[in-house]
Tab-separated table of C-alpha atoms in Angstrom:
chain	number	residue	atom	x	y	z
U	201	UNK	CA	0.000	0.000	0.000
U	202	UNK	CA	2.813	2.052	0.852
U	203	UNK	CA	4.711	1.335	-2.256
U	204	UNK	CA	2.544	1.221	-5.035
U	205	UNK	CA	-1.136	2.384	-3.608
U	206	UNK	CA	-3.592	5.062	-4.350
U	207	UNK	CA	-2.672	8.659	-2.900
U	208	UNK	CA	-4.846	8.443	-0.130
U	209	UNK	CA	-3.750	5.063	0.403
U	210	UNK	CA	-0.623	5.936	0.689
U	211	UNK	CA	-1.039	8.823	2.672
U	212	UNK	CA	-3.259	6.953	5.161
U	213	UNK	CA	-0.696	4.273	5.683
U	214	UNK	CA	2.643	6.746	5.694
U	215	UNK	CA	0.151	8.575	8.930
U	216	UNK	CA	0.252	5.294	10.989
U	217	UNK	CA	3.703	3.908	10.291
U	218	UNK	CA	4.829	7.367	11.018
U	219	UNK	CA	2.942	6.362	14.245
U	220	UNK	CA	4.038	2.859	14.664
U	221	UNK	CA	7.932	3.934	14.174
U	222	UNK	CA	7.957	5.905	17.491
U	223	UNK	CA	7.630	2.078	19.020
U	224	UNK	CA	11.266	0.810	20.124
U	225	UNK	CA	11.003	-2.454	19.057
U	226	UNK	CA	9.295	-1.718	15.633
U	227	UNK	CA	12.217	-0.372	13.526
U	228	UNK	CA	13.616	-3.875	12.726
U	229	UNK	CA	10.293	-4.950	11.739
U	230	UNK	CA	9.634	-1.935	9.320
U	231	UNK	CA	12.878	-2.552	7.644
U	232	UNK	CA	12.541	-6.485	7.490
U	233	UNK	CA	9.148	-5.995	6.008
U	234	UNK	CA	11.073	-3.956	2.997
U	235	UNK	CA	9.216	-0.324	4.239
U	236	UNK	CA	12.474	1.860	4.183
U	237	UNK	CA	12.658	2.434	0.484
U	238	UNK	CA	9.519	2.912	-0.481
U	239	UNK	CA	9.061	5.239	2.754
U	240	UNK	CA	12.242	7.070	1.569
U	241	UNK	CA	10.853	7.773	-2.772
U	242	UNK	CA	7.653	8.862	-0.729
U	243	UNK	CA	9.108	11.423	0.979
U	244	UNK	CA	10.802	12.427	-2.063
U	245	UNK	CA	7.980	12.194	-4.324
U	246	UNK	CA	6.363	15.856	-5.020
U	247	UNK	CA	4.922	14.821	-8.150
U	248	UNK	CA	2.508	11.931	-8.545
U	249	UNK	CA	2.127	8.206	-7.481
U	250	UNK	CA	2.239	5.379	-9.675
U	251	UNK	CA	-1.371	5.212	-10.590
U	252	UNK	CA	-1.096	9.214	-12.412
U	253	UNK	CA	-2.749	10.722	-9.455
U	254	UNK	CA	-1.396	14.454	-8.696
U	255	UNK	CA	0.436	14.253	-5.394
U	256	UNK	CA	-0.161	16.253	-2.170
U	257	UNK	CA	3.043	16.760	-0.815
U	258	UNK	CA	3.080	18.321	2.696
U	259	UNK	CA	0.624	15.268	4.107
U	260	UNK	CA	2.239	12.641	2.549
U	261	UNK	CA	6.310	13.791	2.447
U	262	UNK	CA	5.825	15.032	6.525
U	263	UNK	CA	4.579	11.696	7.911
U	264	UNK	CA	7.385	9.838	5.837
U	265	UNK	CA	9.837	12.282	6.605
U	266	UNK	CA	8.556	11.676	10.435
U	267	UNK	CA	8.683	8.473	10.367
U	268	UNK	CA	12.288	8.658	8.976
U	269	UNK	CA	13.001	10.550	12.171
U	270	UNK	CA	11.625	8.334	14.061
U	271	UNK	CA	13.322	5.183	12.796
U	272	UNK	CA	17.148	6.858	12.923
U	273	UNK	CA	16.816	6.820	16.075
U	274	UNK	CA	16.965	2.792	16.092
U	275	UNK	CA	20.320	1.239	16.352
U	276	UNK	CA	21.183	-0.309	13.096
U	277	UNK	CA	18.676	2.021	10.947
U	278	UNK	CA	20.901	4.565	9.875
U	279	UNK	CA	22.681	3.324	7.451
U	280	UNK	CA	19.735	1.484	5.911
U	281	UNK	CA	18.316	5.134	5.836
U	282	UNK	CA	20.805	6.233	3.805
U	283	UNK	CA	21.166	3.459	1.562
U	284	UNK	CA	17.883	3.235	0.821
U	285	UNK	CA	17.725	6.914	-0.448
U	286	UNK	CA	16.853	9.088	2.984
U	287	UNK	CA	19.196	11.429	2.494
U	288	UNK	CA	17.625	13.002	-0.873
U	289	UNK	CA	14.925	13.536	0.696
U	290	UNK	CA	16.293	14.729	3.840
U	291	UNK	CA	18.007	17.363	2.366
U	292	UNK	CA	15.244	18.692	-0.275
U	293	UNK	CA	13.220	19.082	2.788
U	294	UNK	CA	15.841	21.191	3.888
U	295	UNK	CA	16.209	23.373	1.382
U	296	UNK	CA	12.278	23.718	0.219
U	297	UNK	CA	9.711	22.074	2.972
U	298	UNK	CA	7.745	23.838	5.338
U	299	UNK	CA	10.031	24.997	9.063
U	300	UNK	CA	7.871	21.613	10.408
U	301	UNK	CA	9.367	19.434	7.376
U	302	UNK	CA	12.926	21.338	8.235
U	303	UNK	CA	12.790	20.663	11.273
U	304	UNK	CA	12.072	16.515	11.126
U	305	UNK	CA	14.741	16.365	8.359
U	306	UNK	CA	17.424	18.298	10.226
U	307	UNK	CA	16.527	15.950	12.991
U	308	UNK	CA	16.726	12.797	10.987
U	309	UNK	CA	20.263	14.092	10.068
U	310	UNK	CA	20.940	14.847	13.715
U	311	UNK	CA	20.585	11.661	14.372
U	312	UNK	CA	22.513	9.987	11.469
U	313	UNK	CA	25.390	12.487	11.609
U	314	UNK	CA	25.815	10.576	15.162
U	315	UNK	CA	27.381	7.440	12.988
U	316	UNK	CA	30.951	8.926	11.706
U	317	UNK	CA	30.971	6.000	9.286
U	318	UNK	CA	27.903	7.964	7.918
U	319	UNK	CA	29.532	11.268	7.703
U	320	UNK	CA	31.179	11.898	4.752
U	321	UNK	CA	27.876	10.189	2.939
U	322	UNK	CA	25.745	13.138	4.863
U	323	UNK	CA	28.390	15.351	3.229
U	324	UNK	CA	28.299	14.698	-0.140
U	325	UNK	CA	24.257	15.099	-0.085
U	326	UNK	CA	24.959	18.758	0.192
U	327	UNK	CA	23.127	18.546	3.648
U	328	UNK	CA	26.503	20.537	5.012
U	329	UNK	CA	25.402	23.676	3.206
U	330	UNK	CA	21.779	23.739	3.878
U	331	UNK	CA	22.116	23.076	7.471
U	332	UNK	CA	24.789	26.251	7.901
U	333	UNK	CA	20.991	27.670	6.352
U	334	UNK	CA	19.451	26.809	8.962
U	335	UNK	CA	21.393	27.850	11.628
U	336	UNK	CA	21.662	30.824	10.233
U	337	UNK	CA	18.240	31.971	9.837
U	338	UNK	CA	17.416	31.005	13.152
U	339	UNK	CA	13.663	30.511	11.818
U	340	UNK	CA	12.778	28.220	14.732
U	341	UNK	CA	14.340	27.287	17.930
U	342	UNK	CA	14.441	23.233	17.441
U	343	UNK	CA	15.500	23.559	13.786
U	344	UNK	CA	18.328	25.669	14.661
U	345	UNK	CA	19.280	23.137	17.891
U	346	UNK	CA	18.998	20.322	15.242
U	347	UNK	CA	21.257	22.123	12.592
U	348	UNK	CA	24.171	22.892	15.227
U	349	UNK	CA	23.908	19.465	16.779
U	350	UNK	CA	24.402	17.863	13.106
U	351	UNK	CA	27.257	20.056	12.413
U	352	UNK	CA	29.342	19.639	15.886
U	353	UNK	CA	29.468	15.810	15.078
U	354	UNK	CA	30.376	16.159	11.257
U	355	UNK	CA	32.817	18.372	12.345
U	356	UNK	CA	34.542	15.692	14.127
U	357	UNK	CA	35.795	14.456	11.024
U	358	UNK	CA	38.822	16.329	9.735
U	359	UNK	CA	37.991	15.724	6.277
U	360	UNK	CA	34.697	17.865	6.716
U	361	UNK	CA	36.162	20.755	8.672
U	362	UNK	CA	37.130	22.531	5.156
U	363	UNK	CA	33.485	22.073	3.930
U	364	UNK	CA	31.931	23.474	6.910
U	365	UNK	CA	33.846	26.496	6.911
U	366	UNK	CA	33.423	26.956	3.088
U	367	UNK	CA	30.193	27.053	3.507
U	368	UNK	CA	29.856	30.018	6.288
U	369	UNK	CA	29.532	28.073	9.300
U	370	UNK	CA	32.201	29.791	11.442
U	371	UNK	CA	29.634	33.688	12.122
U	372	UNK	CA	26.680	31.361	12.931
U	373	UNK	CA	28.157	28.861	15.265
U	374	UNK	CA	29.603	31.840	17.148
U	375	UNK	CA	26.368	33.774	16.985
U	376	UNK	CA	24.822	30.767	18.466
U	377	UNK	CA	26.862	30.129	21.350
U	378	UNK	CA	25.721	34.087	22.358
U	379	UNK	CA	22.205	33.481	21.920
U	380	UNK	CA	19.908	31.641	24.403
U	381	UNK	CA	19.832	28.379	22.536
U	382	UNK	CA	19.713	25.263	23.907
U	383	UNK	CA	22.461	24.228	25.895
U	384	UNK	CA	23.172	20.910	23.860
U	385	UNK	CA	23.166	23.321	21.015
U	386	UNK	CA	25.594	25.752	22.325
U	387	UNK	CA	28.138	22.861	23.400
U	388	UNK	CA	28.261	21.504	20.098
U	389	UNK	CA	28.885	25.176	18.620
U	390	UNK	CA	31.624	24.916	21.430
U	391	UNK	CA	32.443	21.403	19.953
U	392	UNK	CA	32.286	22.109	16.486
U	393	UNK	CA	34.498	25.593	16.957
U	394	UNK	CA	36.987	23.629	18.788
U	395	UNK	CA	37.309	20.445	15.710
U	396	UNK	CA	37.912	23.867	14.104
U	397	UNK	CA	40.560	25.441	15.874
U	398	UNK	CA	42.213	22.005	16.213
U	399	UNK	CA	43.713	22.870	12.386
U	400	UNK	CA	46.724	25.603	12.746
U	401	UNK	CA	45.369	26.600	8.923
U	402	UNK	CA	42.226	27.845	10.452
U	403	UNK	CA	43.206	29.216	13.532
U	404	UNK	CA	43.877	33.058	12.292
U	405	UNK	CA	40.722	33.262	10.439
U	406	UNK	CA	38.777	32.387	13.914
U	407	UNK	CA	40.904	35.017	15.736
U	408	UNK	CA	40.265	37.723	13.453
U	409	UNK	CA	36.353	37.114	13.564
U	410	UNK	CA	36.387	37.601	17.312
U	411	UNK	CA	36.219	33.865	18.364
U	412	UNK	CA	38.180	34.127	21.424
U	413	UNK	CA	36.201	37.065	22.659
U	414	UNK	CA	32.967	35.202	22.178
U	415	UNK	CA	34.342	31.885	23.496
U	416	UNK	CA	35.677	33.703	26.787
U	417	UNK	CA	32.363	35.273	27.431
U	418	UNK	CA	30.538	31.725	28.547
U	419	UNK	CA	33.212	31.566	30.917
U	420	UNK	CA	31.617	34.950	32.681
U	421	UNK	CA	28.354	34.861	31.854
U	422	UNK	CA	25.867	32.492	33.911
U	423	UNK	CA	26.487	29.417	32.214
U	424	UNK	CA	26.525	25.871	32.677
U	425	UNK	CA	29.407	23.866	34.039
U	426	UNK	CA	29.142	21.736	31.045
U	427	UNK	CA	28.980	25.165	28.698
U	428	UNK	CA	31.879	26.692	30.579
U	429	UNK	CA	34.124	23.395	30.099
U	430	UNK	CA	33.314	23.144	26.264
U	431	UNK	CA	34.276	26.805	25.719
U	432	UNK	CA	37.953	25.631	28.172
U	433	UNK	CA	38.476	23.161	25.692
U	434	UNK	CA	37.801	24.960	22.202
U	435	UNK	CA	39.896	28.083	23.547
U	436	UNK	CA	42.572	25.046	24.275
U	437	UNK	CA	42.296	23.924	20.776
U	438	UNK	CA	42.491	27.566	19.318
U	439	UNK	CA	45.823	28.245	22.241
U	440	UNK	CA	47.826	25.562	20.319
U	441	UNK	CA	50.510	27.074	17.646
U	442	UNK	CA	49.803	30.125	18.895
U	443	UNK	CA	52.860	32.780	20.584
U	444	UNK	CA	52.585	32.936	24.364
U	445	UNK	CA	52.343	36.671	24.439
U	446	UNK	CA	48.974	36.709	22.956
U	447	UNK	CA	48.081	33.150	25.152
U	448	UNK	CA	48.856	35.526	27.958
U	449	UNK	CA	46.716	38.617	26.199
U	450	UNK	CA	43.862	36.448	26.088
U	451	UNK	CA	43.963	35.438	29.846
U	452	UNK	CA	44.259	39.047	31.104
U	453	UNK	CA	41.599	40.293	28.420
């Protein structure tokens, strides 16, 4: 029904697997019974089903693309997500859907980027680029704690750290650390500044865009302990290569 059904078939069964997937023990099931794929070309579909019907595709693309959430959250899922085709979809929502699709598909990613062996697969998706969007607009509280969260564990790979910063990340991971996200959001900013400042290459350009002031600030302002020990360690990472006098500026400023 899924697969091949009418639209309102289809639409009426992607509503109550979206439902059934939030059940811990049903993800296995789903993908033994072959529903990732055609769950996946739903959520991509925005044109019409395979009987010539018109599609609708907020109803129909949101519960697949929640139900896609849902699943990547079971342990052994994710990759099956992404080879079955989750990530084109993922990242179309991204750039096009509604801030409720955006936010589900930045999720979904949240929770694959989590899976390093899935990393440079998120990458070349183009997901990188359209969830530095995100983050940037700040459009919505949880799509912007979803976007950071993604990019503090691609970051982790030093292969990606280029791409991130090619594609503007550095200004809005700083200008979300000063904002009054969510903490887990601001500690992967910390995180994702730090993977950053780990590279010598990319150490100057931080510096001259005022990273160190805004790092140092979460160790004033009232702040977690968690926050304040993420913003130790990324002003660690940016401290190494760099000349004692201006260590010692940094301490005193």
């Amino acid at each position: 029904l899924l697969g091949e059904g009418t639209l309102v078939g289809r639409e009426n069964a992607a509503g109550v697997l979206r439902n059934l997937s939030l059940q811990s023990n049903y993800g296995t099931n789903f993908e033994e019974e072959g529903g990732l794929e055609p769950m996946c070309q739903l959520a991509i579909d925005q044109h019409s089903n395979m009987a010539g019907e018109r599609a609708t595709p907020q109803k129909n693309r949101l519960s697949a693309v929640g139900a896609l959430m849902n699943l990547s959250k079971h342990d052994g899922l994710e990759a099956k997500i992404v080879k079955s085709g989750g990530l084109d979809s993922l990242v179309g929502f991204l750039k096009v859907g509604t801030i409720e699709g955006r936010t589900l598909a930045a999720g979904t990613i949240r929770n694959l980027s989590a899976q390093p062996r899935l990393a440079e697969r998120i990458a070349k998706s183009g997901a990188i680029r359209s969830l530095v969007r995100c983050l940037s607009r700040c459009e919505d509280s949880e799509l912007a704690e979803h976007a950071v969260v993604a990019l503090g564990n691609l970051s982790a790979v030093p292969r990606l750290r280029r791409l991130i910063l090619q594609n503007g990340a550095m200004l809005p991971l700083l200008s979300y650390i000063d904002s009054d996200g969510a903490e887990v959001g601001r500690i992967n900013a910390l995180k994702a500044l730090g993977h950053l400042a780990w590279e010598p290459k990319y150490q100057q350009l931080m510096i001259d865009v005022g990273a160190v002031s805004t790092i140092k600030q979460q160790l004033t302002r009232r702040a977690s302990a968690e926050i304040k020990e993420a913003a130790e360690r990324t002003l660690a990472c940016l401290s190494r290569g760099i000349p004692a006098v201006i260590r010692l500026t940094w301490a005193q400023g």
